[in-house]
Short mmCIF file of N, CA and C in Angstrom, two decimals:
data_model
loop_
_atom_site.label_atom_id
_atom_site.label_comp_id
_atom_site.label_asym_id
_atom_site.label_seq_id
_atom_site.Cartn_x
_atom_site.Cartn_y
_atom_site.Cartn_z
N UNK A 16 0.84 -1.16 0.00
CA UNK A 16 0.00 0.00 0.00
C UNK A 16 0.89 1.23 0.00
N UNK A 17 0.83 2.02 -1.04
CA UNK A 17 1.68 3.19 -1.11
C UNK A 17 0.85 4.45 -0.95
N UNK A 18 1.42 5.46 -0.33
CA UNK A 18 0.74 6.74 -0.16
C UNK A 18 -0.31 6.68 0.94
N UNK A 19 -0.87 7.83 1.26
CA UNK A 19 -1.88 7.86 2.31
C UNK A 19 -3.16 7.18 1.85
N UNK A 20 -3.79 6.52 2.77
CA UNK A 20 -5.04 5.83 2.45
C UNK A 20 -6.15 6.85 2.31
N UNK A 21 -7.01 6.67 1.32
CA UNK A 21 -8.14 7.57 1.17
C UNK A 21 -9.35 7.08 1.94
N UNK A 22 -9.23 5.96 2.62
CA UNK A 22 -10.33 5.41 3.40
C UNK A 22 -10.23 5.93 4.82
N UNK A 23 -11.27 6.52 5.31
CA UNK A 23 -11.31 7.06 6.65
C UNK A 23 -12.52 6.50 7.37
N UNK A 24 -12.35 6.15 8.62
CA UNK A 24 -13.46 5.66 9.43
C UNK A 24 -13.73 6.64 10.55
N UNK A 25 -14.97 6.88 10.81
CA UNK A 25 -15.38 7.72 11.92
C UNK A 25 -16.32 6.88 12.76
N UNK A 26 -15.78 6.03 13.64
CA UNK A 26 -16.63 5.10 14.39
C UNK A 26 -17.56 5.84 15.34
N UNK A 27 -18.78 5.37 15.40
CA UNK A 27 -19.78 5.92 16.31
C UNK A 27 -19.54 5.33 17.69
N UNK A 28 -19.62 6.14 18.70
CA UNK A 28 -19.51 5.65 20.07
C UNK A 28 -20.90 5.19 20.47
N UNK A 29 -21.13 3.89 20.40
CA UNK A 29 -22.48 3.37 20.56
C UNK A 29 -23.03 3.51 21.97
N UNK A 30 -22.16 3.49 22.98
CA UNK A 30 -22.68 3.58 24.33
C UNK A 30 -23.18 4.99 24.66
N UNK A 31 -22.91 5.96 23.80
CA UNK A 31 -23.40 7.32 24.00
C UNK A 31 -24.42 7.70 22.94
N UNK A 32 -24.89 6.73 22.18
CA UNK A 32 -25.82 6.97 21.09
C UNK A 32 -27.10 6.17 21.35
N UNK A 33 -28.08 6.76 22.05
CA UNK A 33 -29.29 6.01 22.40
C UNK A 33 -30.01 5.36 21.22
N UNK A 34 -30.14 6.01 20.04
CA UNK A 34 -30.80 5.31 18.93
C UNK A 34 -30.06 4.04 18.52
N UNK A 35 -28.73 4.07 18.56
CA UNK A 35 -27.96 2.88 18.19
C UNK A 35 -28.17 1.77 19.22
N UNK A 36 -28.19 2.12 20.50
CA UNK A 36 -28.43 1.12 21.54
C UNK A 36 -29.83 0.55 21.41
N UNK A 37 -30.78 1.38 21.06
CA UNK A 37 -32.16 0.91 20.88
C UNK A 37 -32.23 -0.07 19.71
N UNK A 38 -31.51 0.22 18.64
CA UNK A 38 -31.48 -0.68 17.49
C UNK A 38 -30.87 -2.02 17.88
N UNK A 39 -29.76 -2.00 18.59
CA UNK A 39 -29.12 -3.25 19.02
C UNK A 39 -30.06 -4.03 19.93
N UNK A 40 -30.75 -3.34 20.80
CA UNK A 40 -31.71 -4.00 21.69
C UNK A 40 -32.82 -4.67 20.89
N UNK A 41 -33.34 -3.98 19.90
CA UNK A 41 -34.40 -4.56 19.07
C UNK A 41 -33.89 -5.76 18.28
N UNK A 42 -32.66 -5.67 17.77
CA UNK A 42 -32.08 -6.81 17.04
C UNK A 42 -31.92 -8.03 17.95
N UNK A 43 -31.48 -7.80 19.17
CA UNK A 43 -31.34 -8.91 20.11
C UNK A 43 -32.70 -9.53 20.43
N UNK A 44 -33.68 -8.69 20.68
CA UNK A 44 -34.99 -9.19 21.07
C UNK A 44 -35.70 -9.95 19.94
N UNK A 45 -35.32 -9.69 18.70
CA UNK A 45 -35.89 -10.44 17.58
C UNK A 45 -35.56 -11.93 17.66
N UNK A 46 -34.46 -12.26 18.35
CA UNK A 46 -33.98 -13.64 18.38
C UNK A 46 -34.20 -14.34 19.71
N UNK A 47 -34.83 -13.67 20.65
CA UNK A 47 -35.14 -14.31 21.93
C UNK A 47 -36.40 -15.14 21.79
N UNK A 48 -36.40 -16.30 22.40
CA UNK A 48 -37.60 -17.15 22.36
C UNK A 48 -38.66 -16.65 23.32
N UNK A 49 -38.24 -16.19 24.47
CA UNK A 49 -39.16 -15.68 25.46
C UNK A 49 -39.20 -14.16 25.35
N UNK A 50 -40.34 -13.60 25.03
CA UNK A 50 -40.42 -12.15 24.83
C UNK A 50 -40.24 -11.36 26.12
N UNK A 51 -40.24 -12.04 27.26
CA UNK A 51 -40.03 -11.37 28.54
C UNK A 51 -38.54 -11.24 28.89
N UNK A 52 -37.67 -11.80 28.05
CA UNK A 52 -36.24 -11.73 28.29
C UNK A 52 -35.78 -10.28 28.26
N UNK A 53 -34.96 -9.91 29.23
CA UNK A 53 -34.45 -8.55 29.32
C UNK A 53 -32.94 -8.57 29.14
N UNK A 54 -32.42 -7.45 28.66
CA UNK A 54 -30.99 -7.29 28.46
C UNK A 54 -30.54 -6.14 29.35
N UNK A 55 -29.55 -6.40 30.19
CA UNK A 55 -29.02 -5.35 31.06
C UNK A 55 -28.24 -4.31 30.27
N UNK A 56 -28.08 -3.15 30.87
CA UNK A 56 -27.37 -2.06 30.21
C UNK A 56 -25.95 -2.40 29.84
N UNK A 57 -25.22 -3.08 30.73
CA UNK A 57 -23.84 -3.45 30.43
C UNK A 57 -23.77 -4.45 29.28
N UNK A 58 -24.69 -5.42 29.28
CA UNK A 58 -24.72 -6.41 28.21
C UNK A 58 -25.06 -5.75 26.87
N UNK A 59 -25.96 -4.80 26.91
CA UNK A 59 -26.33 -4.09 25.70
C UNK A 59 -25.15 -3.28 25.15
N UNK A 60 -24.43 -2.61 26.02
CA UNK A 60 -23.25 -1.85 25.57
C UNK A 60 -22.18 -2.77 25.03
N UNK A 61 -22.00 -3.92 25.66
CA UNK A 61 -21.01 -4.88 25.19
C UNK A 61 -21.38 -5.41 23.81
N UNK A 62 -22.64 -5.75 23.62
CA UNK A 62 -23.09 -6.25 22.32
C UNK A 62 -22.96 -5.17 21.25
N UNK A 63 -23.28 -3.93 21.60
CA UNK A 63 -23.15 -2.83 20.65
C UNK A 63 -21.69 -2.65 20.25
N UNK A 64 -20.79 -2.74 21.20
CA UNK A 64 -19.36 -2.60 20.89
C UNK A 64 -18.88 -3.76 20.02
N UNK A 65 -19.34 -4.97 20.29
CA UNK A 65 -18.97 -6.12 19.47
C UNK A 65 -19.45 -5.94 18.03
N UNK A 66 -20.67 -5.47 17.87
CA UNK A 66 -21.19 -5.23 16.52
C UNK A 66 -20.42 -4.12 15.81
N UNK A 67 -20.05 -3.08 16.55
CA UNK A 67 -19.27 -1.99 15.95
C UNK A 67 -17.93 -2.50 15.45
N UNK A 68 -17.26 -3.29 16.28
CA UNK A 68 -15.96 -3.84 15.90
C UNK A 68 -16.10 -4.76 14.69
N UNK A 69 -17.15 -5.58 14.68
CA UNK A 69 -17.39 -6.50 13.57
C UNK A 69 -17.57 -5.73 12.26
N UNK A 70 -18.38 -4.68 12.28
CA UNK A 70 -18.65 -3.90 11.07
C UNK A 70 -17.40 -3.17 10.59
N UNK A 71 -16.66 -2.58 11.52
CA UNK A 71 -15.42 -1.89 11.14
C UNK A 71 -14.43 -2.88 10.55
N UNK A 72 -14.29 -4.04 11.17
CA UNK A 72 -13.37 -5.06 10.65
C UNK A 72 -13.80 -5.54 9.27
N UNK A 73 -15.09 -5.71 9.05
CA UNK A 73 -15.58 -6.10 7.72
C UNK A 73 -15.23 -5.02 6.69
N UNK A 74 -15.39 -3.77 7.06
CA UNK A 74 -15.06 -2.68 6.15
C UNK A 74 -13.58 -2.65 5.82
N UNK A 75 -12.75 -2.81 6.85
CA UNK A 75 -11.29 -2.79 6.64
C UNK A 75 -10.87 -3.96 5.74
N UNK A 76 -11.41 -5.13 6.01
CA UNK A 76 -11.04 -6.29 5.18
C UNK A 76 -11.56 -6.12 3.76
N UNK A 77 -12.72 -5.52 3.60
CA UNK A 77 -13.25 -5.25 2.27
C UNK A 77 -12.35 -4.30 1.50
N UNK A 78 -11.85 -3.27 2.18
CA UNK A 78 -10.93 -2.32 1.55
C UNK A 78 -9.65 -3.03 1.14
N UNK A 79 -9.11 -3.85 2.02
CA UNK A 79 -7.87 -4.58 1.68
C UNK A 79 -8.09 -5.50 0.48
N UNK A 80 -9.24 -6.16 0.43
CA UNK A 80 -9.55 -7.04 -0.69
C UNK A 80 -9.66 -6.23 -1.97
N UNK A 81 -10.31 -5.08 -1.91
CA UNK A 81 -10.43 -4.22 -3.10
C UNK A 81 -9.05 -3.74 -3.56
N UNK A 82 -8.19 -3.39 -2.61
CA UNK A 82 -6.84 -2.96 -2.98
C UNK A 82 -6.07 -4.11 -3.63
N UNK A 83 -6.25 -5.32 -3.12
CA UNK A 83 -5.57 -6.48 -3.71
C UNK A 83 -6.05 -6.75 -5.13
N UNK A 84 -7.32 -6.43 -5.39
CA UNK A 84 -7.89 -6.62 -6.72
C UNK A 84 -7.70 -5.39 -7.60
N UNK A 85 -7.05 -4.36 -7.05
CA UNK A 85 -6.78 -3.11 -7.76
C UNK A 85 -8.06 -2.44 -8.26
N UNK A 86 -9.06 -2.40 -7.39
CA UNK A 86 -10.29 -1.67 -7.68
C UNK A 86 -10.44 -0.55 -6.65
N UNK A 87 -11.13 0.50 -7.03
CA UNK A 87 -11.24 1.67 -6.14
C UNK A 87 -12.53 1.69 -5.34
N UNK A 88 -13.46 0.80 -5.65
CA UNK A 88 -14.75 0.80 -4.96
C UNK A 88 -14.99 -0.57 -4.32
N UNK A 89 -15.29 -0.55 -3.03
CA UNK A 89 -15.61 -1.80 -2.34
C UNK A 89 -17.09 -2.07 -2.58
N UNK A 90 -17.39 -3.24 -3.11
CA UNK A 90 -18.79 -3.60 -3.27
C UNK A 90 -19.03 -4.98 -2.66
N UNK A 91 -20.16 -5.53 -2.92
CA UNK A 91 -20.55 -6.79 -2.29
C UNK A 91 -19.59 -7.92 -2.64
N UNK A 92 -18.97 -7.87 -3.80
CA UNK A 92 -18.04 -8.93 -4.20
C UNK A 92 -16.87 -9.05 -3.23
N UNK A 93 -16.30 -7.92 -2.84
CA UNK A 93 -15.17 -7.94 -1.91
C UNK A 93 -15.62 -8.41 -0.52
N UNK A 94 -16.79 -7.96 -0.10
CA UNK A 94 -17.29 -8.38 1.22
C UNK A 94 -17.59 -9.88 1.24
N UNK A 95 -18.13 -10.39 0.14
CA UNK A 95 -18.40 -11.83 0.08
C UNK A 95 -17.11 -12.65 0.16
N UNK A 96 -16.04 -12.12 -0.36
CA UNK A 96 -14.77 -12.84 -0.34
C UNK A 96 -14.15 -12.86 1.05
N UNK A 97 -14.35 -11.81 1.85
CA UNK A 97 -13.73 -11.76 3.17
C UNK A 97 -14.65 -12.30 4.26
N UNK A 98 -15.93 -12.44 3.98
CA UNK A 98 -16.89 -12.84 5.00
C UNK A 98 -16.62 -14.20 5.64
N UNK A 99 -16.29 -15.25 4.90
CA UNK A 99 -16.05 -16.54 5.57
C UNK A 99 -14.97 -16.48 6.65
N UNK A 100 -13.83 -15.88 6.33
CA UNK A 100 -12.76 -15.80 7.32
C UNK A 100 -13.15 -14.88 8.47
N UNK A 101 -13.86 -13.81 8.16
CA UNK A 101 -14.31 -12.88 9.21
C UNK A 101 -15.22 -13.59 10.21
N UNK A 102 -16.14 -14.37 9.71
CA UNK A 102 -17.04 -15.11 10.60
C UNK A 102 -16.29 -16.14 11.43
N UNK A 103 -15.29 -16.76 10.86
CA UNK A 103 -14.47 -17.71 11.63
C UNK A 103 -13.68 -17.00 12.72
N UNK A 104 -13.23 -15.79 12.43
CA UNK A 104 -12.44 -15.03 13.41
C UNK A 104 -13.29 -14.53 14.57
N UNK A 105 -14.59 -14.32 14.33
CA UNK A 105 -15.45 -13.84 15.39
C UNK A 105 -16.19 -15.02 15.98
#
């Protein structure tokens, strides 16, 4: 990789973003069998941070794959190529 990277990430701090925490909470509750299941605040923040790291890592790996293929735009093809290893790593 030569020269400065043109890819910049501005990660959202999810524990200070109530709409993001609400979204993570709703996503979790979609998969609970018992609708009375509750998620504590610490668990919700931890899950939000895990999802943030997962998405950032997917983006970084997609960029690296695009650079290896000498393309300037990351699209679904690059993400599909990095997804199997990413899922194994998480």
